[in-house]
DNA sequence: TTTTATAATCGTAATTTTACGATTAATATT
DNA sequence: AATATTAATCGTAAAATTACGATTATAAAA
């Protein structure tokens, strides 16, 4: 069916999965790296950094935007992208907590 | 086309995306939570904790296994699942570094 | 005002994902 | 040995994802 049965899970599980899913493609990781390595926003020229067509990059940007991880403000004929400070920190925190909740198996394990 | 042009990205980008993608579904987050909240491995009874059919859960488990985040060892008629210590820590580290590489935009921003 | 440049959207196609019932394989249990 | 239990796999269907060329909308530049 391909449709995630979202109703059955907690809000936190859904949110966490949304952030992770947005990060779940090499192109989007690459896009974020470009946004991260410059300290300021990027106006345009993201496409030039990636081995994908303009429309495909635009689609990936849209997904990152929909997950909230980045924002894009219109600035003349270009669009100014940058990391969304709040959401980025929230994603960091939530994912961090998941990973930190792990403690090694005890001796009775596998 | 639906096929990720994986050749064009760095190994690290691909690895990072693979971990994130594995985390990119509420059911898989829920599965991991079950595995995380018990300190030991879980033999069976994962299906009972989730609002999905046995075959669907099995499929999600397979994806987590393929990403390396969990392991499942056969133990009689049950299968013993747990977090893969090494991979878990690697995923934590890699994702953590991505998030940490962010520094707020300077004043010339958007 | 016409042209150029930028980026979103549309249309399309192939692949992957999500989901489930049914079946299968393997091992306990009776 | 026959039966039950557990979990993977198979088959199938619907929806989502990935990708790109073409088109569109907007704004800057000529």
PDB file of N, CA, C and O in Angstrom, chain B residues 14-81:
ATOM      1  N   UNK B  14      26.672   8.617   1.799  1.00  0.00           N
ATOM      2  CA  UNK B  14      25.849   7.431   1.558  1.00  0.00           C
ATOM      3  C   UNK B  14      25.584   6.665   2.855  1.00  0.00           C
ATOM      4  O   UNK B  14      24.457   6.243   3.123  1.00  0.00           O
ATOM      5  N   UNK B  15      26.634   6.534   3.662  1.00  0.00           N
ATOM      6  CA  UNK B  15      26.502   5.819   4.932  1.00  0.00           C
ATOM      7  C   UNK B  15      25.536   6.531   5.872  1.00  0.00           C
ATOM      8  O   UNK B  15      24.629   5.928   6.457  1.00  0.00           O
ATOM      9  N   UNK B  16      25.754   7.828   5.973  1.00  0.00           N
ATOM     10  CA  UNK B  16      24.914   8.657   6.830  1.00  0.00           C
ATOM     11  C   UNK B  16      23.456   8.573   6.396  1.00  0.00           C
ATOM     12  O   UNK B  16      22.548   8.407   7.213  1.00  0.00           O
ATOM     13  N   UNK B  17      23.234   8.667   5.103  1.00  0.00           N
ATOM     14  CA  UNK B  17      21.881   8.592   4.559  1.00  0.00           C
ATOM     15  C   UNK B  17      21.268   7.220   4.827  1.00  0.00           C
ATOM     16  O   UNK B  17      20.069   7.117   5.111  1.00  0.00           O
ATOM     17  N   UNK B  18      22.071   6.184   4.783  1.00  0.00           N
ATOM     18  CA  UNK B  18      21.562   4.835   5.027  1.00  0.00           C
ATOM     19  C   UNK B  18      21.067   4.693   6.470  1.00  0.00           C
ATOM     20  O   UNK B  18      19.993   4.153   6.714  1.00  0.00           O
ATOM     21  N   UNK B  19      21.841   5.186   7.400  1.00  0.00           N
ATOM     22  CA  UNK B  19      21.418   5.143   8.803  1.00  0.00           C
ATOM     23  C   UNK B  19      20.120   5.943   8.984  1.00  0.00           C
ATOM     24  O   UNK B  19      19.173   5.484   9.611  1.00  0.00           O
ATOM     25  N   UNK B  20      20.132   7.146   8.442  1.00  0.00           N
ATOM     26  CA  UNK B  20      18.970   8.026   8.610  1.00  0.00           C
ATOM     27  C   UNK B  20      17.731   7.415   7.973  1.00  0.00           C
ATOM     28  O   UNK B  20      16.644   7.457   8.550  1.00  0.00           O
ATOM     29  N   UNK B  21      17.923   6.830   6.819  1.00  0.00           N
ATOM     30  CA  UNK B  21      16.794   6.236   6.120  1.00  0.00           C
ATOM     31  C   UNK B  21      16.192   5.091   6.939  1.00  0.00           C
ATOM     32  O   UNK B  21      14.968   4.941   7.006  1.00  0.00           O
ATOM     33  N   UNK B  22      17.051   4.318   7.557  1.00  0.00           N
ATOM     34  CA  UNK B  22      16.579   3.208   8.396  1.00  0.00           C
ATOM     35  C   UNK B  22      15.741   3.731   9.562  1.00  0.00           C
ATOM     36  O   UNK B  22      14.804   3.073  10.019  1.00  0.00           O
ATOM     37  N   UNK B  23      16.077   4.910  10.019  1.00  0.00           N
ATOM     38  CA  UNK B  23      15.339   5.526  11.126  1.00  0.00           C
ATOM     39  C   UNK B  23      14.104   6.291  10.630  1.00  0.00           C
ATOM     40  O   UNK B  23      13.326   6.801  11.432  1.00  0.00           O
ATOM     41  N   UNK B  24      13.934   6.325   9.335  1.00  0.00           N
ATOM     42  CA  UNK B  24      12.933   7.199   8.740  1.00  0.00           C
ATOM     43  C   UNK B  24      11.528   6.647   8.638  1.00  0.00           C
ATOM     44  O   UNK B  24      10.796   6.988   7.710  1.00  0.00           O
ATOM     45  N   UNK B  25      11.138   5.837   9.577  1.00  0.00           N
ATOM     46  CA  UNK B  25       9.753   5.345   9.615  1.00  0.00           C
ATOM     47  C   UNK B  25       9.336   5.115  11.073  1.00  0.00           C
ATOM     48  O   UNK B  25      10.074   4.492  11.831  1.00  0.00           O
ATOM     49  N   UNK B  26       8.156   5.623  11.437  1.00  0.00           N
ATOM     50  CA  UNK B  26       7.702   5.518  12.828  1.00  0.00           C
ATOM     51  C   UNK B  26       7.745   4.086  13.371  1.00  0.00           C
ATOM     52  O   UNK B  26       8.097   3.878  14.535  1.00  0.00           O
ATOM     53  N   UNK B  27       7.416   3.130  12.527  1.00  0.00           N
ATOM     54  CA  UNK B  27       7.422   1.735  12.979  1.00  0.00           C
ATOM     55  C   UNK B  27       8.823   1.305  13.383  1.00  0.00           C
ATOM     56  O   UNK B  27       8.998   0.581  14.370  1.00  0.00           O
ATOM     57  N   UNK B  28       9.805   1.763  12.640  1.00  0.00           N
ATOM     58  CA  UNK B  28      11.174   1.347  12.943  1.00  0.00           C
ATOM     59  C   UNK B  28      11.695   2.063  14.183  1.00  0.00           C
ATOM     60  O   UNK B  28      12.462   1.500  14.962  1.00  0.00           O
ATOM     61  N   UNK B  29      11.252   3.293  14.375  1.00  0.00           N
ATOM     62  CA  UNK B  29      11.580   3.985  15.624  1.00  0.00           C
ATOM     63  C   UNK B  29      10.955   3.224  16.796  1.00  0.00           C
ATOM     64  O   UNK B  29      11.597   2.979  17.814  1.00  0.00           O
ATOM     65  N   UNK B  30       9.712   2.816  16.616  1.00  0.00           N
ATOM     66  CA  UNK B  30       9.008   2.079  17.675  1.00  0.00           C
ATOM     67  C   UNK B  30       9.699   0.751  17.973  1.00  0.00           C
ATOM     68  O   UNK B  30       9.847   0.364  19.134  1.00  0.00           O
ATOM     69  N   UNK B  31      10.127   0.070  16.944  1.00  0.00           N
ATOM     70  CA  UNK B  31      10.846  -1.197  17.120  1.00  0.00           C
ATOM     71  C   UNK B  31      12.129  -0.963  17.910  1.00  0.00           C
ATOM     72  O   UNK B  31      12.439  -1.688  18.857  1.00  0.00           O
ATOM     73  N   UNK B  32      12.854   0.060  17.526  1.00  0.00           N
ATOM     74  CA  UNK B  32      14.100   0.361  18.217  1.00  0.00           C
ATOM     75  C   UNK B  32      13.848   0.714  19.676  1.00  0.00           C
ATOM     76  O   UNK B  32      14.610   0.322  20.557  1.00  0.00           O
ATOM     77  N   UNK B  33      12.775   1.436  19.927  1.00  0.00           N
ATOM     78  CA  UNK B  33      12.431   1.787  21.308  1.00  0.00           C
ATOM     79  C   UNK B  33      12.215   0.528  22.149  1.00  0.00           C
ATOM     80  O   UNK B  33      12.658   0.457  23.287  1.00  0.00           O
ATOM     81  N   UNK B  34      11.508  -0.433  21.579  1.00  0.00           N
ATOM     82  CA  UNK B  34      11.288  -1.695  22.291  1.00  0.00           C
ATOM     83  C   UNK B  34      12.622  -2.365  22.601  1.00  0.00           C
ATOM     84  O   UNK B  34      12.872  -2.819  23.720  1.00  0.00           O
ATOM     85  N   UNK B  35      13.490  -2.369  21.613  1.00  0.00           N
ATOM     86  CA  UNK B  35      14.815  -2.977  21.788  1.00  0.00           C
ATOM     87  C   UNK B  35      15.665  -2.197  22.784  1.00  0.00           C
ATOM     88  O   UNK B  35      16.502  -2.771  23.492  1.00  0.00           O
ATOM     89  N   UNK B  36      15.435  -0.892  22.827  1.00  0.00           N
ATOM     90  CA  UNK B  36      16.256  -0.035  23.686  1.00  0.00           C
ATOM     91  C   UNK B  36      15.807  -0.085  25.138  1.00  0.00           C
ATOM     92  O   UNK B  36      16.621  -0.034  26.057  1.00  0.00           O
ATOM     93  N   UNK B  37      14.516  -0.168  25.338  1.00  0.00           N
ATOM     94  CA  UNK B  37      14.002  -0.034  26.707  1.00  0.00           C
ATOM     95  C   UNK B  37      14.294  -1.274  27.567  1.00  0.00           C
ATOM     96  O   UNK B  37      14.429  -1.170  28.775  1.00  0.00           O
ATOM     97  N   UNK B  38      14.387  -2.423  26.924  1.00  0.00           N
ATOM     98  CA  UNK B  38      14.871  -3.601  27.645  1.00  0.00           C
ATOM     99  C   UNK B  38      16.388  -3.564  27.533  1.00  0.00           C
ATOM    100  O   UNK B  38      16.923  -3.223  26.502  1.00  0.00           O
ATOM    101  N   UNK B  39      17.009  -3.948  28.595  1.00  0.00           N
ATOM    102  CA  UNK B  39      18.475  -3.867  28.538  1.00  0.00           C
ATOM    103  C   UNK B  39      19.071  -5.061  27.795  1.00  0.00           C
ATOM    104  O   UNK B  39      20.189  -5.015  27.336  1.00  0.00           O
ATOM    105  N   UNK B  40      18.297  -6.130  27.715  1.00  0.00           N
ATOM    106  CA  UNK B  40      18.808  -7.322  27.055  1.00  0.00           C
ATOM    107  C   UNK B  40      18.155  -7.489  25.684  1.00  0.00           C
ATOM    108  O   UNK B  40      17.357  -6.660  25.256  1.00  0.00           O
ATOM    109  N   UNK B  41      18.515  -8.552  25.044  1.00  0.00           N
ATOM    110  CA  UNK B  41      17.922  -8.837  23.743  1.00  0.00           C
ATOM    111  C   UNK B  41      16.471  -9.247  23.909  1.00  0.00           C
ATOM    112  O   UNK B  41      16.032  -9.626  24.977  1.00  0.00           O
ATOM    113  N   UNK B  42      15.793  -9.156  22.799  1.00  0.00           N
ATOM    114  CA  UNK B  42      14.403  -9.561  22.801  1.00  0.00           C
ATOM    115  C   UNK B  42      14.237 -10.776  21.917  1.00  0.00           C
ATOM    116  O   UNK B  42      14.678 -10.790  20.791  1.00  0.00           O
ATOM    117  N   UNK B  43      13.633 -11.786  22.517  1.00  0.00           N
ATOM    118  CA  UNK B  43      13.356 -12.964  21.712  1.00  0.00           C
ATOM    119  C   UNK B  43      11.871 -12.992  21.434  1.00  0.00           C
ATOM    120  O   UNK B  43      11.066 -13.262  22.298  1.00  0.00           O
ATOM    121  N   UNK B  44      11.534 -12.685  20.208  1.00  0.00           N
ATOM    122  CA  UNK B  44      10.137 -12.650  19.817  1.00  0.00           C
ATOM    123  C   UNK B  44       9.406 -11.439  20.371  1.00  0.00           C
ATOM    124  O   UNK B  44      10.005 -10.390  20.561  1.00  0.00           O
ATOM    125  N   UNK B  45       8.154 -11.560  20.547  1.00  0.00           N
ATOM    126  CA  UNK B  45       7.211 -10.571  21.098  1.00  0.00           C
ATOM    127  C   UNK B  45       7.361  -9.117  20.647  1.00  0.00           C
ATOM    128  O   UNK B  45       6.794  -8.212  21.222  1.00  0.00           O
ATOM    129  N   UNK B  46       8.113  -8.895  19.596  1.00  0.00           N
ATOM    130  CA  UNK B  46       8.179  -7.537  19.068  1.00  0.00           C
ATOM    131  C   UNK B  46       6.878  -7.214  18.334  1.00  0.00           C
ATOM    132  O   UNK B  46       6.363  -6.101  18.420  1.00  0.00           O
ATOM    133  N   UNK B  47       6.380  -8.189  17.635  1.00  0.00           N
ATOM    134  CA  UNK B  47       5.148  -8.005  16.862  1.00  0.00           C
ATOM    135  C   UNK B  47       3.998  -7.539  17.752  1.00  0.00           C
ATOM    136  O   UNK B  47       3.223  -6.662  17.368  1.00  0.00           O
ATOM    137  N   UNK B  48       3.922  -8.132  18.962  1.00  0.00           N
ATOM    138  CA  UNK B  48       2.827  -7.812  19.878  1.00  0.00           C
ATOM    139  C   UNK B  48       2.834  -6.348  20.295  1.00  0.00           C
ATOM    140  O   UNK B  48       1.808  -5.799  20.694  1.00  0.00           O
ATOM    141  N   UNK B  49       3.993  -5.718  20.208  1.00  0.00           N
ATOM    142  CA  UNK B  49       4.130  -4.336  20.669  1.00  0.00           C
ATOM    143  C   UNK B  49       3.738  -3.334  19.581  1.00  0.00           C
ATOM    144  O   UNK B  49       3.645  -2.151  19.847  1.00  0.00           O
ATOM    145  N   UNK B  50       3.547  -3.820  18.384  1.00  0.00           N
ATOM    146  CA  UNK B  50       3.314  -2.910  17.270  1.00  0.00           C
ATOM    147  C   UNK B  50       1.956  -3.114  16.614  1.00  0.00           C
ATOM    148  O   UNK B  50       1.439  -4.216  16.575  1.00  0.00           O
ATOM    149  N   UNK B  51       1.403  -2.032  16.087  1.00  0.00           N
ATOM    150  CA  UNK B  51       0.089  -2.082  15.449  1.00  0.00           C
ATOM    151  C   UNK B  51       0.179  -2.492  13.978  1.00  0.00           C
ATOM    152  O   UNK B  51      -0.504  -1.938  13.139  1.00  0.00           O
ATOM    153  N   UNK B  52       1.047  -3.445  13.706  1.00  0.00           N
ATOM    154  CA  UNK B  52       1.231  -3.872  12.322  1.00  0.00           C
ATOM    155  C   UNK B  52       1.264  -5.398  12.263  1.00  0.00           C
ATOM    156  O   UNK B  52       1.515  -6.055  13.268  1.00  0.00           O
ATOM    157  N   UNK B  53       1.034  -5.914  11.095  1.00  0.00           N
ATOM    158  CA  UNK B  53       1.028  -7.371  10.939  1.00  0.00           C
ATOM    159  C   UNK B  53       2.422  -7.960  11.109  1.00  0.00           C
ATOM    160  O   UNK B  53       3.429  -7.249  11.021  1.00  0.00           O
ATOM    161  N   UNK B  54       2.441  -9.255  11.314  1.00  0.00           N
ATOM    162  CA  UNK B  54       3.719  -9.933  11.525  1.00  0.00           C
ATOM    163  C   UNK B  54       4.650  -9.761  10.333  1.00  0.00           C
ATOM    164  O   UNK B  54       5.853  -9.508  10.494  1.00  0.00           O
ATOM    165  N   UNK B  55       4.115  -9.889   9.140  1.00  0.00           N
ATOM    166  CA  UNK B  55       4.975  -9.797   7.961  1.00  0.00           C
ATOM    167  C   UNK B  55       5.534  -8.396   7.766  1.00  0.00           C
ATOM    168  O   UNK B  55       6.678  -8.233   7.342  1.00  0.00           O
ATOM    169  N   UNK B  56       4.723  -7.409   8.099  1.00  0.00           N
ATOM    170  CA  UNK B  56       5.188  -6.028   7.965  1.00  0.00           C
ATOM    171  C   UNK B  56       6.289  -5.719   8.979  1.00  0.00           C
ATOM    172  O   UNK B  56       7.304  -5.096   8.641  1.00  0.00           O
ATOM    173  N   UNK B  57       6.088  -6.166  10.202  1.00  0.00           N
ATOM    174  CA  UNK B  57       7.107  -5.965  11.225  1.00  0.00           C
ATOM    175  C   UNK B  57       8.398  -6.657  10.818  1.00  0.00           C
ATOM    176  O   UNK B  57       9.498  -6.097  10.950  1.00  0.00           O
ATOM    177  N   UNK B  58       8.261  -7.856  10.290  1.00  0.00           N
ATOM    178  CA  UNK B  58       9.422  -8.617   9.839  1.00  0.00           C
ATOM    179  C   UNK B  58      10.199  -7.855   8.768  1.00  0.00           C
ATOM    180  O   UNK B  58      11.430  -7.861   8.742  1.00  0.00           O
ATOM    181  N   UNK B  59       9.442  -7.190   7.909  1.00  0.00           N
ATOM    182  CA  UNK B  59      10.064  -6.404   6.844  1.00  0.00           C
ATOM    183  C   UNK B  59      10.842  -5.211   7.419  1.00  0.00           C
ATOM    184  O   UNK B  59      11.949  -4.915   6.979  1.00  0.00           O
ATOM    185  N   UNK B  60      10.241  -4.551   8.393  1.00  0.00           N
ATOM    186  CA  UNK B  60      10.921  -3.421   9.033  1.00  0.00           C
ATOM    187  C   UNK B  60      12.175  -3.890   9.767  1.00  0.00           C
ATOM    188  O   UNK B  60      13.210  -3.230   9.739  1.00  0.00           O
ATOM    189  N   UNK B  61      12.052  -5.047  10.416  1.00  0.00           N
ATOM    190  CA  UNK B  61      13.209  -5.612  11.103  1.00  0.00           C
ATOM    191  C   UNK B  61      14.335  -5.893  10.108  1.00  0.00           C
ATOM    192  O   UNK B  61      15.504  -5.637  10.385  1.00  0.00           O
ATOM    193  N   UNK B  62      13.962  -6.378   8.957  1.00  0.00           N
ATOM    194  CA  UNK B  62      14.939  -6.672   7.909  1.00  0.00           C
ATOM    195  C   UNK B  62      15.684  -5.413   7.484  1.00  0.00           C
ATOM    196  O   UNK B  62      16.896  -5.433   7.280  1.00  0.00           O
ATOM    197  N   UNK B  63      14.945  -4.331   7.370  1.00  0.00           N
ATOM    198  CA  UNK B  63      15.578  -3.080   6.951  1.00  0.00           C
ATOM    199  C   UNK B  63      16.546  -2.547   8.001  1.00  0.00           C
ATOM    200  O   UNK B  63      17.612  -2.040   7.680  1.00  0.00           O
ATOM    201  N   UNK B  64      16.138  -2.664   9.249  1.00  0.00           N
ATOM    202  CA  UNK B  64      17.023  -2.249  10.332  1.00  0.00           C
ATOM    203  C   UNK B  64      18.278  -3.130  10.352  1.00  0.00           C
ATOM    204  O   UNK B  64      19.378  -2.650  10.636  1.00  0.00           O
ATOM    205  N   UNK B  65      18.071  -4.409  10.047  1.00  0.00           N
ATOM    206  CA  UNK B  65      19.192  -5.336  10.014  1.00  0.00           C
ATOM    207  C   UNK B  65      20.120  -5.005   8.850  1.00  0.00           C
ATOM    208  O   UNK B  65      21.344  -5.006   9.001  1.00  0.00           O
ATOM    209  N   UNK B  66      19.531  -4.686   7.707  1.00  0.00           N
ATOM    210  CA  UNK B  66      20.339  -4.380   6.524  1.00  0.00           C
ATOM    211  C   UNK B  66      21.130  -3.087   6.700  1.00  0.00           C
ATOM    212  O   UNK B  66      22.218  -2.946   6.156  1.00  0.00           O
ATOM    213  N   UNK B  67      20.576  -2.175   7.450  1.00  0.00           N
ATOM    214  CA  UNK B  67      21.322  -0.941   7.745  1.00  0.00           C
ATOM    215  C   UNK B  67      22.386  -1.211   8.805  1.00  0.00           C
ATOM    216  O   UNK B  67      23.258  -0.391   9.040  1.00  0.00           O
ATOM    217  N   UNK B  68      22.282  -2.365   9.447  1.00  0.00           N
ATOM    218  CA  UNK B  68      23.287  -2.757  10.437  1.00  0.00           C
ATOM    219  C   UNK B  68      22.959  -2.359  11.864  1.00  0.00           C
ATOM    220  O   UNK B  68      23.666  -2.729  12.790  1.00  0.00           O
ATOM    221  N   UNK B  69      21.890  -1.594  12.022  1.00  0.00           N
ATOM    222  CA  UNK B  69      21.586  -1.043  13.349  1.00  0.00           C
ATOM    223  C   UNK B  69      21.190  -2.108  14.362  1.00  0.00           C
ATOM    224  O   UNK B  69      21.383  -1.937  15.555  1.00  0.00           O
ATOM    225  N   UNK B  70      20.589  -3.190  13.884  1.00  0.00           N
ATOM    226  CA  UNK B  70      20.246  -4.276  14.806  1.00  0.00           C
ATOM    227  C   UNK B  70      20.781  -5.600  14.264  1.00  0.00           C
ATOM    228  O   UNK B  70      21.156  -5.699  13.095  1.00  0.00           O
ATOM    229  N   UNK B  71      20.811  -6.577  15.132  1.00  0.00           N
ATOM    230  CA  UNK B  71      21.177  -7.908  14.701  1.00  0.00           C
ATOM    231  C   UNK B  71      20.163  -8.894  15.242  1.00  0.00           C
ATOM    232  O   UNK B  71      19.526  -8.653  16.262  1.00  0.00           O
ATOM    233  N   UNK B  72      19.983  -9.993  14.543  1.00  0.00           N
ATOM    234  CA  UNK B  72      19.030 -11.008  14.961  1.00  0.00           C
ATOM    235  C   UNK B  72      19.662 -12.379  14.877  1.00  0.00           C
ATOM    236  O   UNK B  72      20.023 -12.813  13.795  1.00  0.00           O
ATOM    237  N   UNK B  73      19.830 -12.987  16.033  1.00  0.00           N
ATOM    238  CA  UNK B  73      20.444 -14.312  16.048  1.00  0.00           C
ATOM    239  C   UNK B  73      19.387 -15.367  16.318  1.00  0.00           C
ATOM    240  O   UNK B  73      18.559 -15.214  17.222  1.00  0.00           O
ATOM    241  N   UNK B  74      19.434 -16.422  15.565  1.00  0.00           N
ATOM    242  CA  UNK B  74      18.473 -17.496  15.717  1.00  0.00           C
ATOM    243  C   UNK B  74      18.722 -18.248  17.017  1.00  0.00           C
ATOM    244  O   UNK B  74      19.847 -18.551  17.360  1.00  0.00           O
ATOM    245  N   UNK B  75      17.631 -18.499  17.716  1.00  0.00           N
ATOM    246  CA  UNK B  75      17.712 -19.146  19.033  1.00  0.00           C
ATOM    247  C   UNK B  75      16.488 -20.044  19.148  1.00  0.00           C
ATOM    248  O   UNK B  75      15.445 -19.629  19.626  1.00  0.00           O
ATOM    249  N   UNK B  76      16.639 -21.254  18.673  1.00  0.00           N
ATOM    250  CA  UNK B  76      15.517 -22.178  18.702  1.00  0.00           C
ATOM    251  C   UNK B  76      14.441 -21.716  17.750  1.00  0.00           C
ATOM    252  O   UNK B  76      14.743 -21.319  16.627  1.00  0.00           O
ATOM    253  N   UNK B  77      13.219 -21.703  18.190  1.00  0.00           N
ATOM    254  CA  UNK B  77      12.157 -21.299  17.287  1.00  0.00           C
ATOM    255  C   UNK B  77      11.889 -19.798  17.328  1.00  0.00           C
ATOM    256  O   UNK B  77      11.040 -19.293  16.616  1.00  0.00           O
ATOM    257  N   UNK B  78      12.631 -19.109  18.184  1.00  0.00           N
ATOM    258  CA  UNK B  78      12.529 -17.660  18.195  1.00  0.00           C
ATOM    259  C   UNK B  78      13.784 -17.035  17.599  1.00  0.00           C
ATOM    260  O   UNK B  78      14.757 -17.724  17.335  1.00  0.00           O
ATOM    261  N   UNK B  79      13.763 -15.751  17.429  1.00  0.00           N
ATOM    262  CA  UNK B  79      14.948 -15.053  16.962  1.00  0.00           C
ATOM    263  C   UNK B  79      15.243 -13.959  17.968  1.00  0.00           C
ATOM    264  O   UNK B  79      14.339 -13.271  18.435  1.00  0.00           O
ATOM    265  N   UNK B  80      16.500 -13.846  18.306  1.00  0.00           N
ATOM    266  CA  UNK B  80      16.898 -12.916  19.350  1.00  0.00           C
ATOM    267  C   UNK B  80      17.436 -11.624  18.740  1.00  0.00           C
ATOM    268  O   UNK B  80      18.481 -11.615  18.111  1.00  0.00           O
ATOM    269  N   UNK B  81      16.689 -10.555  18.934  1.00  0.00           N
ATOM    270  CA  UNK B  81      17.091  -9.275  18.354  1.00  0.00           C
ATOM    271  C   UNK B  81      17.759  -8.374  19.378  1.00  0.00           C
ATOM    272  O   UNK B  81      17.350  -8.336  20.548  1.00  0.00           O
TER     273      UNK B  81
END
